CSV table of C-alpha atoms in Angstrom, one decimal:
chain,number,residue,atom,x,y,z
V,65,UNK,CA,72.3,-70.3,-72.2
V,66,UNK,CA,68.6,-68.8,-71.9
V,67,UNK,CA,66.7,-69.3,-75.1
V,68,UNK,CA,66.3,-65.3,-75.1
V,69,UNK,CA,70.3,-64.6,-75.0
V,70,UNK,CA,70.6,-63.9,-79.0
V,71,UNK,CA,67.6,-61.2,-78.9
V,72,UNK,CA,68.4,-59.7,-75.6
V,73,UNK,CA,72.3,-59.1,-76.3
V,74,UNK,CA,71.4,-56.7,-78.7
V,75,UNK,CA,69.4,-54.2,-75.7
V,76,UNK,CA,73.0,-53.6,-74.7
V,77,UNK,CA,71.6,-54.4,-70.8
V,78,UNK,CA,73.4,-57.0,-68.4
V,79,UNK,CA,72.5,-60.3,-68.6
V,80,UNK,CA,70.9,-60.4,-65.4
V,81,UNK,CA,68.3,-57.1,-66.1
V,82,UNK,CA,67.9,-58.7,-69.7
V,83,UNK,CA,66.8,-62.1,-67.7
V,84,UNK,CA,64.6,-60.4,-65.3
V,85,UNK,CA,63.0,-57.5,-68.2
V,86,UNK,CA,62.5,-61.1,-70.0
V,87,UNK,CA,60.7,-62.8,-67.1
V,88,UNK,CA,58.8,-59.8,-66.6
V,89,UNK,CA,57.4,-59.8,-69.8
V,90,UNK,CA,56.4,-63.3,-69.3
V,91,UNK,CA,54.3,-62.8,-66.4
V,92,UNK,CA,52.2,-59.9,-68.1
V,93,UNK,CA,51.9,-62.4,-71.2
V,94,UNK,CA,50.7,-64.9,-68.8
V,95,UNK,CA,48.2,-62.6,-67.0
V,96,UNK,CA,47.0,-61.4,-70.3
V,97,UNK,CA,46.1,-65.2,-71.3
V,98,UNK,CA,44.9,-66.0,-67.6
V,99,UNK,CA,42.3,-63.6,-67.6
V,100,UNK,CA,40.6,-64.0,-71.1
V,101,UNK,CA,41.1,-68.2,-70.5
V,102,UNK,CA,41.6,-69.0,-67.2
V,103,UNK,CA,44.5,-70.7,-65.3
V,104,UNK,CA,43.0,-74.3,-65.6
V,105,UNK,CA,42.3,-73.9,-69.6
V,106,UNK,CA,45.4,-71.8,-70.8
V,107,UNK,CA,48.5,-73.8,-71.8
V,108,UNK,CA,52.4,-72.9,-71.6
V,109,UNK,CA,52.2,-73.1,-75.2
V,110,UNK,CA,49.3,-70.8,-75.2
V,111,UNK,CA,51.1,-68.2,-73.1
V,112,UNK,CA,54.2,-68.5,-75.4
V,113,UNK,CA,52.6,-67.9,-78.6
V,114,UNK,CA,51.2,-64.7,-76.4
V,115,UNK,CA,54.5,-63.7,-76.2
V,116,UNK,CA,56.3,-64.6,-79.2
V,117,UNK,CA,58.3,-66.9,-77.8
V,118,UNK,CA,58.7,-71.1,-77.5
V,119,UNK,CA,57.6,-73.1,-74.4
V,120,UNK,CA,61.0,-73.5,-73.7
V,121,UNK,CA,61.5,-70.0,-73.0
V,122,UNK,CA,58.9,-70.1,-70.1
V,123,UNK,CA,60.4,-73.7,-68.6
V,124,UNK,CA,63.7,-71.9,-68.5
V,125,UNK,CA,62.0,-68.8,-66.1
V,126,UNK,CA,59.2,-70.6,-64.4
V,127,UNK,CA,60.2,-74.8,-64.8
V,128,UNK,CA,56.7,-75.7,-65.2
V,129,UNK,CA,52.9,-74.3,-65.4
V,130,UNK,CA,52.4,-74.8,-61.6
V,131,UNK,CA,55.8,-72.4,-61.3
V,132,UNK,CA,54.2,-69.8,-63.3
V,133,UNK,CA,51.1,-69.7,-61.7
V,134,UNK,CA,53.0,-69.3,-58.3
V,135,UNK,CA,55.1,-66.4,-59.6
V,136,UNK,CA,51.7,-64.6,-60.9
V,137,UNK,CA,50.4,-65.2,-57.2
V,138,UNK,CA,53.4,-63.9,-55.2
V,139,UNK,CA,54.8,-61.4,-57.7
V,140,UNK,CA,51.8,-59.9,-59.1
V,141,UNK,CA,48.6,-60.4,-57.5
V,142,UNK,CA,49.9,-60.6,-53.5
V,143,UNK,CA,52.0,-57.5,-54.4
V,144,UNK,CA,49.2,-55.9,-55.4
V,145,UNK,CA,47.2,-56.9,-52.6
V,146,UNK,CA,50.2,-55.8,-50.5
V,147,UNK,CA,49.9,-52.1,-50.9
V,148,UNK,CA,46.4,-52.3,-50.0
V,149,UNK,CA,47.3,-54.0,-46.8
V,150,UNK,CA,49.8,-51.0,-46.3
V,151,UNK,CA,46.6,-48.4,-46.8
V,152,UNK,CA,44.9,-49.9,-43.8
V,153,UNK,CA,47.5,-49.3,-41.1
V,154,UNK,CA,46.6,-45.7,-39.9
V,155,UNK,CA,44.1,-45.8,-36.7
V,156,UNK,CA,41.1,-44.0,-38.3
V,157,UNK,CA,37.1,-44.0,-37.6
V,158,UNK,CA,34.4,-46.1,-39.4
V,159,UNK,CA,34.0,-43.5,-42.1
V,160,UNK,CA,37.5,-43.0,-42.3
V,161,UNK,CA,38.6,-46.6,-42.5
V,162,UNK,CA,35.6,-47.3,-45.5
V,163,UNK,CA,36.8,-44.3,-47.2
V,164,UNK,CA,40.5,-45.2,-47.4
V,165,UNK,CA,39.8,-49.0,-47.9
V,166,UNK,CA,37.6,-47.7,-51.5
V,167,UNK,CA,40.7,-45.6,-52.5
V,168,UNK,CA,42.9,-47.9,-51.9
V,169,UNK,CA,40.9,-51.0,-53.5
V,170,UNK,CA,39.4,-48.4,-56.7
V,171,UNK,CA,43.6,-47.2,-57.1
V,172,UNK,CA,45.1,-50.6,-57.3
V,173,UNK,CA,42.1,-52.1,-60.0
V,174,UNK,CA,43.1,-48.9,-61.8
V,175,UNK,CA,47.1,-49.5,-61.9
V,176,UNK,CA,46.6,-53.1,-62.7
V,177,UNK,CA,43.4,-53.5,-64.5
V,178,UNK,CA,44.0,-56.6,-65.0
V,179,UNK,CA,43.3,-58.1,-61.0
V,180,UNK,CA,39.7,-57.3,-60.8
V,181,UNK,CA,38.2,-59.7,-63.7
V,182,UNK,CA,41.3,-62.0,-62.8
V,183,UNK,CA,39.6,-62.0,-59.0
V,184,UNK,CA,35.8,-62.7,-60.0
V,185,UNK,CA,37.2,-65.1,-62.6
V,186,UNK,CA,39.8,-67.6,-60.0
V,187,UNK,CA,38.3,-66.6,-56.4
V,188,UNK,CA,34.5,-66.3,-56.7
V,189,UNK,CA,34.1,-68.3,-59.3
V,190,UNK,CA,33.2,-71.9,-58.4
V,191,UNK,CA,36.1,-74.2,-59.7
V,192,UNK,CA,38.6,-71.0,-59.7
V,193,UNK,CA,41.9,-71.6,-58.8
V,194,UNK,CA,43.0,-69.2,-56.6
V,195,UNK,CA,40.2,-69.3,-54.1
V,196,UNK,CA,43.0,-70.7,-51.6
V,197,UNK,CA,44.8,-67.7,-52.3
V,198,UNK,CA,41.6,-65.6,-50.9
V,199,UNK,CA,40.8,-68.1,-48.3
V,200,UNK,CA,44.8,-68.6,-46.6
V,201,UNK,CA,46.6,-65.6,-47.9
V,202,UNK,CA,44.3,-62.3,-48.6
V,203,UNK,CA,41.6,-63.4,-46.0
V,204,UNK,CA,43.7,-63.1,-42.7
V,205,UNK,CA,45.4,-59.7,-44.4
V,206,UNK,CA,42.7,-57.6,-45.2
V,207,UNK,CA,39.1,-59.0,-44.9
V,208,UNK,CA,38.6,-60.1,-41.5
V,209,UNK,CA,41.4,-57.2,-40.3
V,210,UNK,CA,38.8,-55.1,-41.5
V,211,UNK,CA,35.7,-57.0,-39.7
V,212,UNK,CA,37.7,-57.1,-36.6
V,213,UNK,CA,38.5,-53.7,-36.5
V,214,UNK,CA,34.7,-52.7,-37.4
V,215,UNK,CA,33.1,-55.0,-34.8
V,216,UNK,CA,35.5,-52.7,-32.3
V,217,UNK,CA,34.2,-50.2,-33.6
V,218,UNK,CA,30.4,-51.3,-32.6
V,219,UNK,CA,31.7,-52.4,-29.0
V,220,UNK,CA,32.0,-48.6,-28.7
V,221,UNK,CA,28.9,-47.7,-30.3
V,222,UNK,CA,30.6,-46.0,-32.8
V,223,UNK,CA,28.6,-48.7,-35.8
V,224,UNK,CA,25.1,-49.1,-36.2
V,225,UNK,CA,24.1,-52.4,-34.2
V,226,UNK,CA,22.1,-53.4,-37.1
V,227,UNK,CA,25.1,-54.0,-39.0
V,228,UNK,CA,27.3,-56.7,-39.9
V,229,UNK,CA,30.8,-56.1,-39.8
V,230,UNK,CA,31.5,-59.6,-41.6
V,231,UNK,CA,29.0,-58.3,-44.5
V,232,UNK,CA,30.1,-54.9,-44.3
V,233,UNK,CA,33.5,-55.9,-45.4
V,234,UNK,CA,31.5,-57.8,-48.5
V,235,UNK,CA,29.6,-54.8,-49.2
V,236,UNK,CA,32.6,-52.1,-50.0
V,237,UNK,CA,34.4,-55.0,-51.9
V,238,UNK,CA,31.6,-55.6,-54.1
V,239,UNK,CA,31.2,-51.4,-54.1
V,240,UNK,CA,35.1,-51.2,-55.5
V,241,UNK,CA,36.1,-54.5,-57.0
V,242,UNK,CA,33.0,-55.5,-58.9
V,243,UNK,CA,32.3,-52.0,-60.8
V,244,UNK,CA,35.5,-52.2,-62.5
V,245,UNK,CA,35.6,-56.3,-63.1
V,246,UNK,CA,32.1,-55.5,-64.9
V,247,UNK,CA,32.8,-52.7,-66.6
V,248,UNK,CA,32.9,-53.6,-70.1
V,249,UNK,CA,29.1,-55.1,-69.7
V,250,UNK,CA,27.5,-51.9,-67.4
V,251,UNK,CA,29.5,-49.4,-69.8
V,252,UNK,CA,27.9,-50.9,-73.2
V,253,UNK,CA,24.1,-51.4,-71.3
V,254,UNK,CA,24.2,-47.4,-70.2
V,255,UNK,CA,26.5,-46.1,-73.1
V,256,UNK,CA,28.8,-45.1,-70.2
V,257,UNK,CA,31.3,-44.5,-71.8
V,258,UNK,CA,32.0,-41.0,-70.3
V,259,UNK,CA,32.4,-42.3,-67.1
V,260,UNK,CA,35.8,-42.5,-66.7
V,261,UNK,CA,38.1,-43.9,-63.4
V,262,UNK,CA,38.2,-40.7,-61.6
V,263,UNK,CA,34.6,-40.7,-61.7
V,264,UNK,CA,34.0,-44.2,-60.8
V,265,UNK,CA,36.0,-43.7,-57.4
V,266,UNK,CA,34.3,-40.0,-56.6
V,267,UNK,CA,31.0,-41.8,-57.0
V,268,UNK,CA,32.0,-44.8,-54.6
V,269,UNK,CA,33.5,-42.5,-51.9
V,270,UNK,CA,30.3,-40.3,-52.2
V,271,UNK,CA,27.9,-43.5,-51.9
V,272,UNK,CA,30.2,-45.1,-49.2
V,273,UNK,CA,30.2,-41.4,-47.1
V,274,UNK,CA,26.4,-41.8,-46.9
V,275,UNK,CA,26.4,-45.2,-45.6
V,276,UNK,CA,28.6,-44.1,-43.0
V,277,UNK,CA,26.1,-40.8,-42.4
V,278,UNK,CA,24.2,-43.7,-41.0
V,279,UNK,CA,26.4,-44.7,-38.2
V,280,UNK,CA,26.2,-42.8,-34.8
């Protein structure tokens, strides 16, 4: 019997939505403790007091830290890395390709706020443990898709020579990802408070339209 059968019964739901409302829960809990902690220094029971809820419950859904962590990878960040793979289909032009790779990127940090400081935290942080995520998953996806499809774009002289398209790809991640991971700190130094999502992305699609002004 799962551990949460008592509590859920009374939702009135079938056992199997209760299960997977439960498990969904736990995941978010997890995340939650992930990001203020990090993967290596947060405990099962740590993410179960989150929750209000007993290791057990989390062995039951998960069988063991590593478990969880893999669920978190496949079910929440790679999803969420999915749709921005599924932005970047449409055959578009330099300017169009860095203005729907921003909206894309500066939509999904919105609807889960939680994957940018999650991202600086277990992929560019030395030590972080879900580089291999980036390097073996997200890597053949989106960042060298992009370079690839850039450096065509130079072939046909349609990209300023002088640029990379290896960095370029770096440059509109750190343009989309990085504002919101380090919003907390650049919001308190301006008292930017007023500047809300919406205006984050118009002023990234503004400054990213200008750099492609610069290509022929």
């Amino acid at each position: 019997m799962p551990p949460t059968e008592s509590r859920a019964r009374k939702t009135g739901r079938p056992p199997r939505q209760r299960a997977a409302a439960t498990r969904d829960e736990l995941l978010d809990k997890a995340i939650d403790v992930f990001v203020r902690r990090g993967i290596q220094a947060a405990t099962l029971r740590d993410i179960a007091t989150e929750a209000g809820v007993t290791p057990a419950m989390l062995h039951y859904h998960f069988g063991d830290k590593q478990g969880l962590v893999g669920a978190v990878v496949e079910e929440r960040v790679l999803a969420a890395i999915g749709a921005l793979h599924a932005e970047l289909g449409r055959p578009e032009d330099v300017a169009g390709l860095m203005g729907t790779f921003a909206r894309a990127a500066m939509a999904i940090g919105h609807r889960h706020p939680w994957l940018p400081s999650l991202w600086v935290r277990e992929v560019l942080s030395e030590g972080g443990a879900l580089r291999h995520v980036l390097v073996e998953r997200v890597a053949p996806m989106i960042p060298r898709r992009i370079a690839e499809r850039f450096s065509d774009a130079q072939s046909r002289g349609e990209l300023d020579a002088r640029l990379d398209p290896r960095l370029l790809v770096v440059n509109l991640i750190g343009l989309t990802l990085f504002p919101l991971a380090a919003a907390p700190i650049w919001r308190q130094i301006f008292s930017a408070d007023d500047i809300d999502e919406p205006a984050i992305t118009a002023h990234t699609l503004a400054l990213i339209g200008k750099i492609a002004e610069t290509s022929p």
